[in-house]
Tab-separated table of C-alpha atoms and ligand atoms in Angstrom:
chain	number	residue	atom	x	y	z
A	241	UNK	CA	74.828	105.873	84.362
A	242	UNK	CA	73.626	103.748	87.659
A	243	UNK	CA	71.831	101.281	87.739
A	244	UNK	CA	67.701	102.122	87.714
A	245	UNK	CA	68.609	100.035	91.032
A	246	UNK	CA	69.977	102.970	92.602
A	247	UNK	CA	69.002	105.923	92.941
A	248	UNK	CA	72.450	108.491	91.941
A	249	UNK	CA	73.126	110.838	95.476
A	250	UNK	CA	75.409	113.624	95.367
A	251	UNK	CA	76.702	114.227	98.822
A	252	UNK	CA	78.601	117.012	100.317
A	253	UNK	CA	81.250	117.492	102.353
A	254	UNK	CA	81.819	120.988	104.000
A	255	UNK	CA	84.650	119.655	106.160
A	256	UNK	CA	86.047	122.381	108.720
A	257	UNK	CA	84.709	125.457	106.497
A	258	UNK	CA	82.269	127.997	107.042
A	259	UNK	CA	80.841	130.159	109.805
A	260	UNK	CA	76.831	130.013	110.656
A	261	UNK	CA	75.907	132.840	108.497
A	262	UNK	CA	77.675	131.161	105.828
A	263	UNK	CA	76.409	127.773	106.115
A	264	UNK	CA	73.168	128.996	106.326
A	265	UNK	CA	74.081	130.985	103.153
A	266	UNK	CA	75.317	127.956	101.326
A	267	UNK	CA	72.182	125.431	102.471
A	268	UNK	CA	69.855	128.216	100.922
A	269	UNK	CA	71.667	128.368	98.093
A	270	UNK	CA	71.484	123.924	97.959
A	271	UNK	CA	67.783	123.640	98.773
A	272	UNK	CA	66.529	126.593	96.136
A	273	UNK	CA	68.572	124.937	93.415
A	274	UNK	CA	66.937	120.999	94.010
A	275	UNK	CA	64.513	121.705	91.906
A	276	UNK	CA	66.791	120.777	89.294
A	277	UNK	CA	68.850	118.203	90.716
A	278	UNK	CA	69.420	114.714	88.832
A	279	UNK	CA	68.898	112.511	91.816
A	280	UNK	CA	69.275	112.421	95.608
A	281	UNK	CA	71.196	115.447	97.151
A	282	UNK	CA	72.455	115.583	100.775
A	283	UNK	CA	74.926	118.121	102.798
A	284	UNK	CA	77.516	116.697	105.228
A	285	UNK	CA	77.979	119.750	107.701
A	286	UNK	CA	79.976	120.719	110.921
A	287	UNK	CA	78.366	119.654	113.807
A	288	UNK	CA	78.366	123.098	115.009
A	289	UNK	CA	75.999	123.721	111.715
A	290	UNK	CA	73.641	120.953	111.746
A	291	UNK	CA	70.831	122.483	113.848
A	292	UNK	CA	70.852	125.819	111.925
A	293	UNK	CA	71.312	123.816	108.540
A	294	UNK	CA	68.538	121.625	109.364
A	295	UNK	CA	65.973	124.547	109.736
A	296	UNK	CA	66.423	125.758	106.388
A	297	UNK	CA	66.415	122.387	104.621
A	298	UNK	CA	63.768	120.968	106.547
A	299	UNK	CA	60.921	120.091	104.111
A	300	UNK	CA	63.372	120.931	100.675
A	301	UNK	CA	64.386	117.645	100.258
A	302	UNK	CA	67.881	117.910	100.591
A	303	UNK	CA	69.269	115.810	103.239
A	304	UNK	CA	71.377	116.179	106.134
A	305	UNK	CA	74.645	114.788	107.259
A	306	UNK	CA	77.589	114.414	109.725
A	307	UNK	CA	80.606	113.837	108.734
A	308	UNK	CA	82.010	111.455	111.886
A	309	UNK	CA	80.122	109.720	114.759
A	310	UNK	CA	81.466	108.027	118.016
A	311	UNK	CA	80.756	103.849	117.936
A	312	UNK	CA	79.394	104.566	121.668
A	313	UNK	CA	75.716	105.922	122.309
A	314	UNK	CA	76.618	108.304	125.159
A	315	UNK	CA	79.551	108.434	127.993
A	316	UNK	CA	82.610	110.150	128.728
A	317	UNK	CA	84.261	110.510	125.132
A	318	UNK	CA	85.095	114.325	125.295
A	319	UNK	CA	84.985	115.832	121.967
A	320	UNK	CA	83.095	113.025	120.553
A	321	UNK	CA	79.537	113.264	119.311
A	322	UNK	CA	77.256	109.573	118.980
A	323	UNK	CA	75.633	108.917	116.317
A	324	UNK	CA	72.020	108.785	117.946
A	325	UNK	CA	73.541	112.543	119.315
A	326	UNK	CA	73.018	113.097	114.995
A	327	UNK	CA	70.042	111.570	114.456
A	328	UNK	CA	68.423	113.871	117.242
A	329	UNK	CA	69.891	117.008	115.980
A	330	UNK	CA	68.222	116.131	112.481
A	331	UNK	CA	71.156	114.210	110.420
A	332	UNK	CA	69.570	111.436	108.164
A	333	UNK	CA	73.434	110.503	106.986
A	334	UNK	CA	76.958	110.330	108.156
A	335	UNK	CA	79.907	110.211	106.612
A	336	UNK	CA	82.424	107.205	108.012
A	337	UNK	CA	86.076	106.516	107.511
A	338	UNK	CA	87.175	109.310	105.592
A	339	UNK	CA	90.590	109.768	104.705
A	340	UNK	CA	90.829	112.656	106.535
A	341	UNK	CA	90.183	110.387	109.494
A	342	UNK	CA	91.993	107.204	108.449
A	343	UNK	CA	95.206	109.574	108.172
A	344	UNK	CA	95.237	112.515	110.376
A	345	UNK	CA	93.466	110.987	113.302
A	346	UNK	CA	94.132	107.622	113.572
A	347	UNK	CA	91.174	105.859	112.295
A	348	UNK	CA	91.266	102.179	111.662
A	349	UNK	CA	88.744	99.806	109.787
A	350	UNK	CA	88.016	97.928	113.135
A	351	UNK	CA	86.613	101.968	113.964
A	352	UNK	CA	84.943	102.213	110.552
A	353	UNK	CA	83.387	98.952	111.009
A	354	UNK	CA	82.128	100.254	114.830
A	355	UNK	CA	81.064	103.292	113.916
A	356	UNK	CA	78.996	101.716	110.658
A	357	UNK	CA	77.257	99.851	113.499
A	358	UNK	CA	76.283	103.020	115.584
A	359	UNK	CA	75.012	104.652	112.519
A	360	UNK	CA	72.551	101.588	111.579
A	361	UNK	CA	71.822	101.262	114.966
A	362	UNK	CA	70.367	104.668	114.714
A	363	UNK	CA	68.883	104.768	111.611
A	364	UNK	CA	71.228	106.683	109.738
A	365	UNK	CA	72.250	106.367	106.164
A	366	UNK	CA	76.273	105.433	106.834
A	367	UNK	CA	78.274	106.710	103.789
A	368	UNK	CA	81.860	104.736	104.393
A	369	UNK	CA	84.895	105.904	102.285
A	370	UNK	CA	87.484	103.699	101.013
A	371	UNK	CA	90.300	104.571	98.921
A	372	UNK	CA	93.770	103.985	98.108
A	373	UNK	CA	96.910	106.437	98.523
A	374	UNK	CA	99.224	107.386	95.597
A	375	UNK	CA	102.057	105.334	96.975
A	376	UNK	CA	99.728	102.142	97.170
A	377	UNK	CA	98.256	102.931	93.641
A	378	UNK	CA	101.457	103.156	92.410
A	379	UNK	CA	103.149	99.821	94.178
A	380	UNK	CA	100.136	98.059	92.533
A	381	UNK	CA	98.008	97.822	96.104
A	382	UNK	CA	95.381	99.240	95.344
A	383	UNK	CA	93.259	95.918	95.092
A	384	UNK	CA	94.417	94.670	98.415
A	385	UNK	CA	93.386	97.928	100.162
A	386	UNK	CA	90.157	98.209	98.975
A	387	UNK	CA	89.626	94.593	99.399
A	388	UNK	CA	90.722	94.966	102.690
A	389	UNK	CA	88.743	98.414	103.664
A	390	UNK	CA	85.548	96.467	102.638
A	391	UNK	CA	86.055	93.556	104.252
A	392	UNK	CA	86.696	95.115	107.130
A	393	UNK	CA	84.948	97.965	107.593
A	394	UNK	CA	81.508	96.036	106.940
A	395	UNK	CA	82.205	92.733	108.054
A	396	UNK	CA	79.597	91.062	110.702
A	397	UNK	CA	76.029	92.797	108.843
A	398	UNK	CA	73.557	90.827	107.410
A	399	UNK	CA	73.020	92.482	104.126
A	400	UNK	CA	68.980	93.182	105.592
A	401	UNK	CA	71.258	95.271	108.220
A	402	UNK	CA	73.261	97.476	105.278
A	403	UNK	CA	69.961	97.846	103.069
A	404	UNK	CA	71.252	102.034	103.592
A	405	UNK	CA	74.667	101.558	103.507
A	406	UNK	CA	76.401	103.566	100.806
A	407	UNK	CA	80.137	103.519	100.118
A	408	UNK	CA	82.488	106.140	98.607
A	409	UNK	CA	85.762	105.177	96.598
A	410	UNK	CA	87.688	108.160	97.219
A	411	UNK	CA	90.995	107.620	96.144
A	412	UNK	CA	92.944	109.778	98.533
A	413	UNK	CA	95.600	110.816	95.990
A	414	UNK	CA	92.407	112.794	94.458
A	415	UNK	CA	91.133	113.963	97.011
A	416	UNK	CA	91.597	118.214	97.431
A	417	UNK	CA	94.123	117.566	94.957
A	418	UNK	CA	92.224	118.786	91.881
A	419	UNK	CA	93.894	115.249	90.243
A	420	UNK	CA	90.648	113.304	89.241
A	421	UNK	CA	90.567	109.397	88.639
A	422	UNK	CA	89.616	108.937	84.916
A	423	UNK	CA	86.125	107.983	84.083
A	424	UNK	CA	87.748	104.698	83.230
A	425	UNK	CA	90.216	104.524	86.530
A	426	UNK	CA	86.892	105.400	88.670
A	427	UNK	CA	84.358	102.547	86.641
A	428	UNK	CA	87.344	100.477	87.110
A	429	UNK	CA	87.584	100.692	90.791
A	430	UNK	CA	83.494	101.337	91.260
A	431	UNK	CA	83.168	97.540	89.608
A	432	UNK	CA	86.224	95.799	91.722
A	433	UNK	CA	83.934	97.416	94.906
A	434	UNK	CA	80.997	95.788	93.609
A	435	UNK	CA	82.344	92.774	93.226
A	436	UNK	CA	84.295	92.960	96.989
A	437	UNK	CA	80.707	93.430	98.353
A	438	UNK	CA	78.818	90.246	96.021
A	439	UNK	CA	82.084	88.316	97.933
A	440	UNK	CA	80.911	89.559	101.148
A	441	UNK	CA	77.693	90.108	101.619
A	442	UNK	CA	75.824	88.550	98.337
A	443	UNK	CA	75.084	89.638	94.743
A	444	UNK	CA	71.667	91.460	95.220
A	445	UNK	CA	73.021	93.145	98.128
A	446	UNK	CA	76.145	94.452	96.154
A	447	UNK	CA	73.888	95.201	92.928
A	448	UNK	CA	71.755	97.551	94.957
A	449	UNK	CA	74.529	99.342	96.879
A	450	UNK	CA	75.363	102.853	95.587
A	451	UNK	CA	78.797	103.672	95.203
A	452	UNK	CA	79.847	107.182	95.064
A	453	UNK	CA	83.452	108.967	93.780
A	454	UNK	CA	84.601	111.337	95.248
A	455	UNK	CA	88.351	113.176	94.331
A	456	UNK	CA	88.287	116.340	92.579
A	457	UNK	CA	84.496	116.099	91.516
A	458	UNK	CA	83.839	119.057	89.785
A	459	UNK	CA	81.262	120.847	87.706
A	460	UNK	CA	82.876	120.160	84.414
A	461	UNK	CA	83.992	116.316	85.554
A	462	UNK	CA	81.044	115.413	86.692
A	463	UNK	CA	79.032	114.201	84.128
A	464	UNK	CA	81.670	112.026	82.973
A	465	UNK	CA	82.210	110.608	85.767
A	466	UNK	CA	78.308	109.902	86.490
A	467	UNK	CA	78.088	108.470	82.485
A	468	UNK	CA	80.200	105.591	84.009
A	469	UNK	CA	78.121	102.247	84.898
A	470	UNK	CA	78.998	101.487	88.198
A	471	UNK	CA	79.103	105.424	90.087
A	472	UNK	CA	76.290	105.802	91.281
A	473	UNK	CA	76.963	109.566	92.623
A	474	UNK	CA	79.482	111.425	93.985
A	475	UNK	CA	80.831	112.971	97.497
A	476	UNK	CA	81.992	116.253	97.032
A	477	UNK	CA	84.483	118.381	99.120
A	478	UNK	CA	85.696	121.887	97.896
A	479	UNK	CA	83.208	122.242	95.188
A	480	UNK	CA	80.340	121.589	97.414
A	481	UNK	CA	80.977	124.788	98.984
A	482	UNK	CA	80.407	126.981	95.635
A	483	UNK	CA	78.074	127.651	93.217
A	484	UNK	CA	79.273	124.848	90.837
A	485	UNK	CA	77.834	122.458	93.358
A	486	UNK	CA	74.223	123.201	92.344
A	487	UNK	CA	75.434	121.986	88.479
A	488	UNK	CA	77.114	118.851	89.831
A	489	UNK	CA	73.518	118.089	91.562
A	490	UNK	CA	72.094	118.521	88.101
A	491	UNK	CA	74.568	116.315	86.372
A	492	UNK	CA	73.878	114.797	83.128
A	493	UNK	CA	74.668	111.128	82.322
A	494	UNK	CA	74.667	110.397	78.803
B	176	PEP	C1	86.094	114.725	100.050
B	176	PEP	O1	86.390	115.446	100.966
B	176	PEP	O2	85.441	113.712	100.277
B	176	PEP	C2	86.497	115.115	98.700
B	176	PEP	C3	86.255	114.277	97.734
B	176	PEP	O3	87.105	116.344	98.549
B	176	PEP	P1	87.408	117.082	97.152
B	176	PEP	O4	86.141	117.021	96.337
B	176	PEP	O5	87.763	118.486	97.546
B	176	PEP	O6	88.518	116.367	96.492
């Protein structure tokens, strides 16, 4: 289990799912069950859903996320939504650099590392994903990418700067997959993050940052995964949209 450093967040991730009546459905369904949640618990919703999302979690505790921002505070970006644009519709978090981004539209680390600085800028909690493919995991990369994703994605903030930041190892050949890293593949991974950011940006800076998993995360893997030393929480995509999310919120660590 996490460090009493960090507080354990389980984040989730609706992606492109759900119509209004169902995301107000689902956040309903999030903020009655926080009552028995084991640590910090936050939605990452459409865009389209924050404002109606945002009603009904509004004083619950649960938090509320984006799941992309623009680098730029306002202009002509069409299609593109800043991240001050979130903070004013009511989003305390945003999601940056997932691998949903990084693959199907082009994202880069210099964008990850842009975008982390809009976010901060703004005040919001920046959750930046980083995570190896199969084909790197299996040519033995997956050091060098994850060095490399950290490195670049946060480089050029004082740690004062990232005192919110939280990263995600998502390992992308997990990720929708229903394959889950091992407890021992994710700890594994969680501590060679920990150690990228003490290289970067300092060892009480890395020993307070939360690092989530996400891959597969799943009401029966959870707890396993959450036993582990370094994971520190979890982002979750297609099980945050069902019931089982409100048991991964109340995970147990032994
Ligand atoms: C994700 O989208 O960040 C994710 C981890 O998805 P899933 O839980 O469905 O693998």
């Amino acid at each position: 289990m996490a460090s009493a450093l960090r507080r354990p967040l389980i984040a989730g991730n609706w992606k492109m799912n759900l119509t209004l009546a169902q995301s107000v459905d689902l956040a309903k369904l999030v903020s009655g069950g926080f009552g028995s949640a084991s640590g910090e618990v936050a939605v990452c919703v459409p865009f389209t859903a924050i404002t109606v999302v945002g009603e009904i979690l509004k004083g619950t505790g649960v938090r509320l996320g984006g799941q992309d921002c623009h680098w730029e505070a306002s202009g002509a970006f069409t299609g593109e939504i800043s991240a001050g644009q979130l903070r004013d519709a009511g989003c305390q978090m945003v999601i940056i650099g997932h691998s949903e981004r990084r693959r199907l539209f082009g994202e880069t680390d210099e964008h990850v590392n842009k975008k982390l600085g809009a976010a901060l800028k703004c005040g919001l909690t920046p959750i930046v994903c980083v995570g190896e493919t199969l084909e790197e995991r299996e040519t033995q990369k997956t050091w060098r990418v994850l060095e490399t994703q950290i490195a670049g994605g946060l480089k050029g903030f004082a740690p004062s700067e990232l005192a919110q930041a939280v990263v995600a190892y998502e390992p992308v050949w997990a990720i929708g997959t229903g394959k889950t890293a091992s407890p021992a593949q994710a700890q594994e991974a969680h501590l060679f993050i920990r150690s990228q950011l003490k290289k970067v940006h300092g060892g009480s800076f890395a020993a307070g940052c939360r690092i989530l998993y996400g891959g597969s995360v799943t009401a029966d893997n959870v707890d396993s995964l959450m036993a582990q030393a370094d994971v520190d929480g979890a982002l979750v995509g297609g099980a945050s949209l069902k019931k089982d999310f409100l048991r991964i919120m109340g995970f147990r660590a032994a």
